[in-house]
Coordinates of C-alpha atoms in Angstrom, one line a residue:
X259 CA 14.8 44.5 47.9
X260 CA 17.3 43.4 45.3
X261 CA 17.0 46.8 43.5
X262 CA 17.4 48.7 46.7
X263 CA 20.6 46.6 47.4
X264 CA 22.0 47.8 44.1
X265 CA 21.1 51.3 45.2
X266 CA 23.0 50.7 48.4
X267 CA 26.1 49.5 46.6
X268 CA 26.2 52.7 44.5
X269 CA 25.5 54.9 47.5
X270 CA 28.4 53.4 49.6
X271 CA 30.8 53.6 46.7
X272 CA 29.7 57.2 46.2
X273 CA 30.6 58.0 49.8
X274 CA 34.3 57.3 49.0
X275 CA 34.5 59.6 46.0
X276 CA 32.3 62.2 47.7
X277 CA 34.7 62.3 50.7
X278 CA 37.6 62.7 48.3
X279 CA 35.9 65.6 46.5
X280 CA 35.0 67.3 49.8
X281 CA 38.5 66.9 51.2
X282 CA 40.0 68.4 48.1
X283 CA 37.7 71.4 48.2
X284 CA 35.6 70.5 45.2
X285 CA 32.3 70.9 47.0
X286 CA 30.8 72.9 44.2
X287 CA 31.1 69.8 42.0
X288 CA 29.2 67.9 44.6
X289 CA 26.4 70.5 44.9
X290 CA 25.9 70.6 41.1
X291 CA 25.8 66.8 40.8
X292 CA 23.3 66.6 43.7
X293 CA 21.1 69.3 42.2
X294 CA 21.1 67.4 38.9
X295 CA 20.4 64.1 40.7
X296 CA 17.4 65.7 42.5
X297 CA 16.0 66.7 39.2
X298 CA 16.5 63.3 37.7
X299 CA 15.0 61.7 40.8
X300 CA 11.9 63.9 40.8
X301 CA 11.4 63.3 37.0
X302 CA 11.8 59.5 37.3
X303 CA 9.5 59.4 40.3
X304 CA 6.8 61.3 38.3
X305 CA 7.2 58.9 35.4
X306 CA 7.7 55.5 37.2
X307 CA 5.5 55.7 40.3
X308 CA 2.1 55.8 38.4
X309 CA 3.1 52.7 36.4
X310 CA 5.2 50.6 38.8
X311 CA 4.2 51.9 42.3
X312 CA 6.8 50.9 44.9
X313 CA 9.0 49.2 42.4
X314 CA 9.2 52.5 40.5
X315 CA 10.6 54.2 43.6
X316 CA 13.2 51.5 44.0
X317 CA 14.2 51.8 40.4
X318 CA 14.4 55.6 40.7
X319 CA 16.6 55.3 43.7
X320 CA 19.0 52.8 42.0
X321 CA 19.3 55.0 38.9
X322 CA 19.8 58.2 40.9
X323 CA 22.4 56.6 43.2
X324 CA 24.2 55.1 40.2
X325 CA 24.2 58.5 38.5
X326 CA 25.7 60.2 41.5
X327 CA 28.4 57.4 41.7
X328 CA 29.4 57.8 38.1
X329 CA 29.6 61.6 38.3
X330 CA 31.6 61.6 41.6
X331 CA 34.0 58.9 40.4
X332 CA 34.5 60.7 37.2
X333 CA 35.2 64.0 39.0
X334 CA 37.5 62.2 41.5
X335 CA 39.3 60.5 38.7
X336 CA 39.8 63.8 36.9
X337 CA 41.2 65.7 40.0
X338 CA 43.3 62.8 41.3
X339 CA 44.7 61.9 37.9
X340 CA 44.1 58.1 38.2
X341 CA 42.7 55.8 35.6
X342 CA 40.5 52.8 35.9
X343 CA 41.4 49.8 33.9
X344 CA 38.8 49.0 31.3
X345 CA 38.7 45.4 32.4
X346 CA 37.7 46.5 36.0
X347 CA 34.9 48.7 34.7
X348 CA 33.6 45.8 32.4
X349 CA 33.8 43.4 35.3
X350 CA 31.9 45.8 37.6
X351 CA 29.1 46.3 35.0
X352 CA 28.8 42.5 34.5
X353 CA 28.7 42.0 38.3
X354 CA 26.0 44.7 38.7
X355 CA 23.9 43.3 35.8
X356 CA 24.2 39.7 37.1
X357 CA 23.4 40.7 40.7
X358 CA 20.3 42.6 39.7
X359 CA 19.1 39.9 37.3
X360 CA 19.5 37.1 39.8
X361 CA 18.0 39.2 42.6
X362 CA 14.9 39.8 40.5
X363 CA 14.7 36.2 39.5
X364 CA 15.0 35.0 43.1
X365 CA 12.3 37.4 44.2
X366 CA 10.0 36.4 41.4
X367 CA 10.4 32.6 41.2
X368 CA 11.5 31.5 44.7
X369 CA 9.0 31.6 47.5
X370 CA 11.2 32.0 50.5
X371 CA 10.7 34.4 53.3
X372 CA 12.1 37.9 53.0
X373 CA 14.5 37.4 55.9
X374 CA 16.1 34.5 54.2
X375 CA 16.5 36.6 51.1
X376 CA 18.1 39.3 53.3
X377 CA 20.7 36.8 54.4
X378 CA 21.3 35.1 51.0
X379 CA 21.5 38.2 48.8
X380 CA 24.5 39.8 50.4
X381 CA 26.4 36.5 50.5
X382 CA 25.6 35.9 46.9
X383 CA 26.7 39.5 46.1
X384 CA 30.1 38.9 47.8
X385 CA 30.5 35.6 45.9
X386 CA 29.7 37.4 42.6
X387 CA 32.1 40.2 43.5
X388 CA 34.8 37.7 44.1
X389 CA 34.0 35.8 40.8
X390 CA 34.1 39.0 38.8
X391 CA 37.3 40.1 40.5
X392 CA 35.8 43.2 42.1
X393 CA 37.2 42.2 45.5
X394 CA 41.0 42.0 45.4
X395 CA 42.6 38.6 46.4
X396 CA 44.6 40.4 49.1
X397 CA 41.4 41.1 51.0
X398 CA 40.2 37.5 50.7
X399 CA 43.6 36.3 51.9
X400 CA 43.5 38.6 54.9
X401 CA 40.0 37.3 55.8
X402 CA 41.2 33.7 55.3
X403 CA 44.2 34.1 57.6
X404 CA 42.3 35.9 60.3
X405 CA 41.6 33.8 63.4
X406 CA 38.1 34.1 64.6
X407 CA 38.4 31.8 67.6
X408 CA 40.9 32.0 70.4
X409 CA 42.6 28.6 71.0
X410 CA 43.5 27.7 74.6

């Protein structure tokens, strides 16, 4: 589940850059990256499924989605002319590594029901994203100032 959650993060971030490429008419880039991703996916499935079974499928999914994310962000960056700060990229990689490692450790060593893991893991991911400064402080301030209850 932890590995698939990493795959989900890459997939959702890929939607943003994929939408940009589609809107700017760079669909050929998307098609080429998806064809290459399909080849990578099939190859990794052939290698990992016999050894790791279902875990191999999850690992393949995470690697494929991360590949698509990197390619699409790189292409979007190229066409839009913006640059990522190296510190943000480093923070994101540290966040991703920590999130995967802790998710795997929790799955292996804690004997809690899967539905508790389903609740705890995203909350932990948001906390890590805040600690590694992936989520901007402005978003956290907006959430903090929002009133969830109507006072009478």
